[in-house]
Coordinates of C-alpha atoms in Angstrom, one line a residue:
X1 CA -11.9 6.6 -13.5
X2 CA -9.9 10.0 -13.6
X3 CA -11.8 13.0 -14.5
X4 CA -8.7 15.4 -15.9
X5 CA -10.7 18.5 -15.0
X6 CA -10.1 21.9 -16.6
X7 CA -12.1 24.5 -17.9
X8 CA -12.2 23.1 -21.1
X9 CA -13.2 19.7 -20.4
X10 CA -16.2 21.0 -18.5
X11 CA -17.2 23.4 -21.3
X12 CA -17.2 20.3 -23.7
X13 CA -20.6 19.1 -24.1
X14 CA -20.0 16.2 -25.8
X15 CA -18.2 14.9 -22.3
X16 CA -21.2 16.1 -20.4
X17 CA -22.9 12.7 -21.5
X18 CA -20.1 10.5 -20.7
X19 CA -19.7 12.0 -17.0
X20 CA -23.2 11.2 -17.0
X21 CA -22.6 7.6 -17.5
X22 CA -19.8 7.6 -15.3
X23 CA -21.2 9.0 -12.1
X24 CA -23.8 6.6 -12.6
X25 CA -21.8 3.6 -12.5
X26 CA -20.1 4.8 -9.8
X27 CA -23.7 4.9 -7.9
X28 CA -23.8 1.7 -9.1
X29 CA -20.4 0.8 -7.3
X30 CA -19.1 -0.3 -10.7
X31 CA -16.1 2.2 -10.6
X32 CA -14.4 5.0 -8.3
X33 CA -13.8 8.3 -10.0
X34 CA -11.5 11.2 -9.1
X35 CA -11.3 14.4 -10.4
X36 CA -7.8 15.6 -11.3
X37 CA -7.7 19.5 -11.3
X38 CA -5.9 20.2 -14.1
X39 CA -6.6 23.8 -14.5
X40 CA -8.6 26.3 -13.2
X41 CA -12.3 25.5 -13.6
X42 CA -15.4 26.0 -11.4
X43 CA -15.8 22.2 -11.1
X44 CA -17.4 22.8 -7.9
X45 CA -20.5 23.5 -9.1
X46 CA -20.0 20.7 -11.6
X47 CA -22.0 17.5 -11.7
X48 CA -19.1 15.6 -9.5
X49 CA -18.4 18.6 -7.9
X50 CA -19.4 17.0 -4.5
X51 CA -15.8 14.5 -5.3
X52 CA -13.1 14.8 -3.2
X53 CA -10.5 15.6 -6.2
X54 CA -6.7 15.7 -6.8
X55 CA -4.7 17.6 -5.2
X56 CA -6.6 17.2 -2.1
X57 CA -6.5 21.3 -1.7
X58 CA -8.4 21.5 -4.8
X59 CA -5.6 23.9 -6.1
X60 CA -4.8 23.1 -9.6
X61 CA -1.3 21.3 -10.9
X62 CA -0.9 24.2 -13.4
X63 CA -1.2 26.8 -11.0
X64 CA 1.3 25.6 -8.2
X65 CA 4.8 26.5 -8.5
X66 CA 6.2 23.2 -7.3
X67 CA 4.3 21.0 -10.5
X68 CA 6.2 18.3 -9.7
X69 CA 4.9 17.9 -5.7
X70 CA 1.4 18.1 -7.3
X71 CA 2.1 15.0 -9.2
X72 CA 3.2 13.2 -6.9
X73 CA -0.4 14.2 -4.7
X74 CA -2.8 13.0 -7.7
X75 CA -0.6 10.2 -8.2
X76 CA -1.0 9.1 -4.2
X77 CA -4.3 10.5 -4.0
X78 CA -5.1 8.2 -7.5
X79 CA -3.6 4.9 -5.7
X80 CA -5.7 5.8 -2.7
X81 CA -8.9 5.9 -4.4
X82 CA -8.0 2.3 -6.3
X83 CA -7.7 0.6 -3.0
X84 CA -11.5 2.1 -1.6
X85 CA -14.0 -0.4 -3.4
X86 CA -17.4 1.0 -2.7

């Protein structure tokens, strides 16, 4: 599961329940997630802010100049994650 993270996702509290359910089925070992910085947030502090996310610098893909290189690193970082099974 890809968390799209940015500061309005984590200030929708609607979402808040369905992270909720997420996180736990991936205690559960029923799914991997990743969170995909999308935009500048303070996911961090988050309820998967203890994720390793995309990019792997935790810099944003809408604050780098190169976009495009960003992409490629959530899409590797994406394919990495579906090959771990808990």
């Amino acid at each position: 599961m890809a968390l799209l993270v940015s500061s309005e996702f984590l200030a929708d509290s609607e979402l808040d329940e369905v992270v909720k359910q997420v996180l736990q089925r991936r205690t559960e070992g029923r799914c991997v997630v990743v969170p995909v910085l999308l935009g500048a947030a303070d996911w961090k502090s988050s309820r998967f802010g203890s994720l390793q996310p995309v990019p792997r610098d935790g810099v944003p893909s809408r604050a780098r100049k190169g976009r495009d290189w960003a992409w490629v690193e959530v899409d590797e970082g994406l394919s990495q994650a579906l090959k771990y099974r808990p």
